[in-house]
């Protein structure tokens, strides 16, 4: 059996597959302040909940904010993977949630996640 075509196919796939982009907390902070701050703040609740301690926390558990029943019951923990899924399409991660926007750019999502990770826990 000739393995040459399989090797070429493997190399072609490896070079076209995209790795997850590395996040930049400084760019993430700028994006957060420009886009996310319409509803969220780091230190206080607005239309959406505060994000000071969000990374690593269980979704829908901040005691001084009223979450959708769907998010409160979701059992989701805000890891990098889950934050990326949430920012990509919140309704796909937690049907019935109440966040009305998504972040289509993988780089913007990675940057926002890096920023959220940099906040005090």
C-alpha positions as protocol buffer text, in pm:
chain_id: "A"
residue {
  index: 1
  type: UNK
  ca { x: 0 y: 0 z: 0 }
}
residue {
  index: 2
  type: UNK
  ca { x: 135 y: 341 z: -98 }
}
residue {
  index: 3
  type: UNK
  ca { x: 138 y: 572 z: 206 }
}
residue {
  index: 4
  type: UNK
  ca { x: 245 y: 882 z: 12 }
}
residue {
  index: 5
  type: UNK
  ca { x: -109 y: 1016 z: -62 }
}
residue {
  index: 6
  type: UNK
  ca { x: -207 y: 966 z: 302 }
}
residue {
  index: 7
  type: UNK
  ca { x: 96 y: 1162 z: 421 }
}
residue {
  index: 8
  type: UNK
  ca { x: 21 y: 1447 z: 178 }
}
residue {
  index: 9
  type: UNK
  ca { x: -342 y: 1453 z: 292 }
}
residue {
  index: 10
  type: UNK
  ca { x: -234 y: 1459 z: 658 }
}
residue {
  index: 11
  type: UNK
  ca { x: 4 y: 1748 z: 597 }
}
residue {
  index: 12
  type: UNK
  ca { x: -257 y: 1943 z: 402 }
}
residue {
  index: 13
  type: UNK
  ca { x: -512 y: 1895 z: 679 }
}
residue {
  index: 14
  type: UNK
  ca { x: -265 y: 1996 z: 951 }
}
residue {
  index: 15
  type: UNK
  ca { x: -170 y: 2316 z: 770 }
}
residue {
  index: 16
  type: UNK
  ca { x: -529 y: 2420 z: 699 }
}
residue {
  index: 17
  type: UNK
  ca { x: -674 y: 2341 z: 1042 }
}
residue {
  index: 18
  type: UNK
  ca { x: -686 y: 2655 z: 1253 }
}
residue {
  index: 19
  type: UNK
  ca { x: -572 y: 2653 z: 1611 }
}
residue {
  index: 20
  type: UNK
  ca { x: -765 y: 2850 z: 1867 }
}
residue {
  index: 21
  type: UNK
  ca { x: -630 y: 3203 z: 1871 }
}
residue {
  index: 22
  type: UNK
  ca { x: -435 y: 3319 z: 2173 }
}
residue {
  index: 23
  type: UNK
  ca { x: -618 y: 3583 z: 2372 }
}
residue {
  index: 24
  type: UNK
  ca { x: -480 y: 3925 z: 2458 }
}
residue {
  index: 25
  type: UNK
  ca { x: -622 y: 4070 z: 2781 }
}
residue {
  index: 26
  type: UNK
  ca { x: -545 y: 4430 z: 2678 }
}
residue {
  index: 27
  type: UNK
  ca { x: -740 y: 4393 z: 2353 }
}
residue {
  index: 28
  type: UNK
  ca { x: -1008 y: 4206 z: 2547 }
}
residue {
  index: 29
  type: UNK
  ca { x: -1047 y: 4494 z: 2791 }
}
residue {
  index: 30
  type: UNK
  ca { x: -1088 y: 4740 z: 2503 }
}
residue {
  index: 31
  type: UNK
  ca { x: -1347 y: 4513 z: 2338 }
}
residue {
  index: 32
  type: UNK
  ca { x: -1528 y: 4467 z: 2670 }
}
residue {
  index: 33
  type: UNK
  ca { x: -1541 y: 4841 z: 2729 }
}
residue {
  index: 34
  type: UNK
  ca { x: -1662 y: 4907 z: 2374 }
}
residue {
  index: 35
  type: UNK
  ca { x: -1914 y: 4625 z: 2329 }
}
residue {
  index: 36
  type: UNK
  ca { x: -1992 y: 4445 z: 2654 }
}
residue {
  index: 37
  type: UNK
  ca { x: -2020 y: 4750 z: 2880 }
}
residue {
  index: 38
  type: UNK
  ca { x: -2354 y: 4842 z: 2721 }
}
residue {
  index: 39
  type: UNK
  ca { x: -2501 y: 4572 z: 2950 }
}
residue {
  index: 40
  type: UNK
  ca { x: -2221 y: 4457 z: 3181 }
}
residue {
  index: 41
  type: UNK
  ca { x: -1966 y: 4597 z: 3421 }
}
residue {
  index: 42
  type: UNK
  ca { x: -1679 y: 4437 z: 3602 }
}
residue {
  index: 43
  type: UNK
  ca { x: -1784 y: 4565 z: 3944 }
}
residue {
  index: 44
  type: UNK
  ca { x: -2161 y: 4613 z: 3944 }
}
residue {
  index: 45
  type: UNK
  ca { x: -2475 y: 4468 z: 3792 }
}
residue {
  index: 46
  type: UNK
  ca { x: -2643 y: 4646 z: 3505 }
}
residue {
  index: 47
  type: UNK
  ca { x: -2874 y: 4497 z: 3247 }
}
residue {
  index: 48
  type: UNK
  ca { x: -2643 y: 4197 z: 3273 }
}
residue {
  index: 49
  type: UNK
  ca { x: -2452 y: 4069 z: 3576 }
}
residue {
  index: 50
  type: UNK
  ca { x: -2115 y: 4196 z: 3696 }
}
residue {
  index: 51
  type: UNK
  ca { x: -1813 y: 4000 z: 3575 }
}
residue {
  index: 52
  type: UNK
  ca { x: -1554 y: 4059 z: 3848 }
}
residue {
  index: 53
  type: UNK
  ca { x: -1552 y: 3696 z: 3964 }
}
residue {
  index: 54
  type: UNK
  ca { x: -1699 y: 3528 z: 3655 }
}
residue {
  index: 55
  type: UNK
  ca { x: -1407 y: 3312 z: 3539 }
}
residue {
  index: 56
  type: UNK
  ca { x: -1425 y: 2973 z: 3709 }
}
residue {
  index: 57
  type: UNK
  ca { x: -1764 y: 3048 z: 3867 }
}
residue {
  index: 58
  type: UNK
  ca { x: -2082 y: 2853 z: 3813 }
}
residue {
  index: 59
  type: UNK
  ca { x: -2321 y: 3034 z: 3580 }
}
residue {
  index: 60
  type: UNK
  ca { x: -2630 y: 3194 z: 3727 }
}
residue {
  index: 61
  type: UNK
  ca { x: -2520 y: 3187 z: 4089 }
}
residue {
  index: 62
  type: UNK
  ca { x: -2430 y: 3548 z: 4174 }
}
residue {
  index: 63
  type: UNK
  ca { x: -2670 y: 3623 z: 4460 }
}
residue {
  index: 64
  type: UNK
  ca { x: -2747 y: 3985 z: 4376 }
}
residue {
  index: 65
  type: UNK
  ca { x: -2856 y: 3935 z: 4015 }
}
residue {
  index: 66
  type: UNK
  ca { x: -3174 y: 3778 z: 3874 }
}
residue {
  index: 67
  type: UNK
  ca { x: -3075 y: 3528 z: 3608 }
}
residue {
  index: 68
  type: UNK
  ca { x: -3302 y: 3349 z: 3363 }
}
residue {
  index: 69
  type: UNK
  ca { x: -3426 y: 3021 z: 3511 }
}
residue {
  index: 70
  type: UNK
  ca { x: -3246 y: 2842 z: 3225 }
}
residue {
  index: 71
  type: UNK
  ca { x: -2904 y: 2986 z: 3311 }
}
residue {
  index: 72
  type: UNK
  ca { x: -2956 y: 2944 z: 3686 }
}
residue {
  index: 73
  type: UNK
  ca { x: -3034 y: 2574 z: 3632 }
}
residue {
  index: 74
  type: UNK
  ca { x: -2769 y: 2514 z: 3364 }
}
residue {
  index: 75
  type: UNK
  ca { x: -2487 y: 2385 z: 3583 }
}
residue {
  index: 76
  type: UNK
  ca { x: -2238 y: 2551 z: 3346 }
}
residue {
  index: 77
  type: UNK
  ca { x: -1903 y: 2660 z: 3490 }
}
residue {
  index: 78
  type: UNK
  ca { x: -1734 y: 2953 z: 3317 }
}
residue {
  index: 79
  type: UNK
  ca { x: -1423 y: 2788 z: 3178 }
}
residue {
  index: 80
  type: UNK
  ca { x: -1242 y: 2907 z: 2865 }
}
residue {
  index: 81
  type: UNK
  ca { x: -1427 y: 2649 z: 2658 }
}
residue {
  index: 82
  type: UNK
  ca { x: -1770 y: 2735 z: 2798 }
}
residue {
  index: 83
  type: UNK
  ca { x: -1713 y: 3110 z: 2772 }
}
residue {
  index: 84
  type: UNK
  ca { x: -1612 y: 3062 z: 2410 }
}
residue {
  index: 85
  type: UNK
  ca { x: -1924 y: 2855 z: 2342 }
}
residue {
  index: 86
  type: UNK
  ca { x: -2139 y: 3114 z: 2525 }
}
residue {
  index: 87
  type: UNK
  ca { x: -1994 y: 3410 z: 2338 }
}
residue {
  index: 88
  type: UNK
  ca { x: -2024 y: 3222 z: 2007 }
}
residue {
  index: 89
  type: UNK
  ca { x: -2393 y: 3142 z: 2049 }
}
residue {
  index: 90
  type: UNK
  ca { x: -2544 y: 3178 z: 2398 }
}
residue {
  index: 91
  type: UNK
  ca { x: -2875 y: 3017 z: 2303 }
}
residue {
  index: 92
  type: UNK
  ca { x: -2698 y: 2705 z: 2175 }
}
residue {
  index: 93
  type: UNK
  ca { x: -2518 y: 2660 z: 2508 }
}
residue {
  index: 94
  type: UNK
  ca { x: -2816 y: 2742 z: 2731 }
}
residue {
  index: 95
  type: UNK
  ca { x: -3154 y: 2743 z: 2557 }
}
residue {
  index: 96
  type: UNK
  ca { x: -3386 y: 2996 z: 2719 }
}
residue {
  index: 97
  type: UNK
  ca { x: -3112 y: 3227 z: 2849 }
}
residue {
  index: 98
  type: UNK
  ca { x: -3156 y: 3603 z: 2808 }
}
residue {
  index: 99
  type: UNK
  ca { x: -2832 y: 3737 z: 2654 }
}
residue {
  index: 100
  type: UNK
  ca { x: -2922 y: 3879 z: 2315 }
}
residue {
  index: 101
  type: UNK
  ca { x: -2585 y: 3912 z: 2140 }
}
residue {
  index: 102
  type: UNK
  ca { x: -2296 y: 3695 z: 2031 }
}
residue {
  index: 103
  type: UNK
  ca { x: -1933 y: 3759 z: 1937 }
}
residue {
  index: 104
  type: UNK
  ca { x: -1867 y: 3613 z: 1590 }
}
residue {
  index: 105
  type: UNK
  ca { x: -1490 y: 3670 z: 1584 }
}
residue {
  index: 106
  type: UNK
  ca { x: -1282 y: 3391 z: 1743 }
}
residue {
  index: 107
  type: UNK
  ca { x: -1006 y: 3644 z: 1814 }
}
residue {
  index: 108
  type: UNK
  ca { x: -1243 y: 3885 z: 1990 }
}
residue {
  index: 109
  type: UNK
  ca { x: -1380 y: 3597 z: 2198 }
}
residue {
  index: 110
  type: UNK
  ca { x: -1030 y: 3483 z: 2293 }
}
residue {
  index: 111
  type: UNK
  ca { x: -936 y: 3839 z: 2388 }
}
residue {
  index: 112
  type: UNK
  ca { x: -1246 y: 3891 z: 2605 }
}
residue {
  index: 113
  type: UNK
  ca { x: -1188 y: 3557 z: 2776 }
}
residue {
  index: 114
  type: UNK
  ca { x: -823 y: 3652 z: 2845 }
}
residue {
  index: 115
  type: UNK
  ca { x: -948 y: 3978 z: 2997 }
}
residue {
  index: 116
  type: UNK
  ca { x: -1209 y: 3803 z: 3214 }
}
residue {
  index: 117
  type: UNK
  ca { x: -940 y: 3558 z: 3331 }
}
residue {
  index: 118
  type: UNK
  ca { x: -717 y: 3851 z: 3430 }
}
residue {
  index: 119
  type: UNK
  ca { x: -977 y: 3998 z: 3666 }
}
residue {
  index: 120
  type: UNK
  ca { x: -940 y: 3937 z: 4042 }
}
residue {
  index: 121
  type: UNK
  ca { x: -1112 y: 3622 z: 4163 }
}
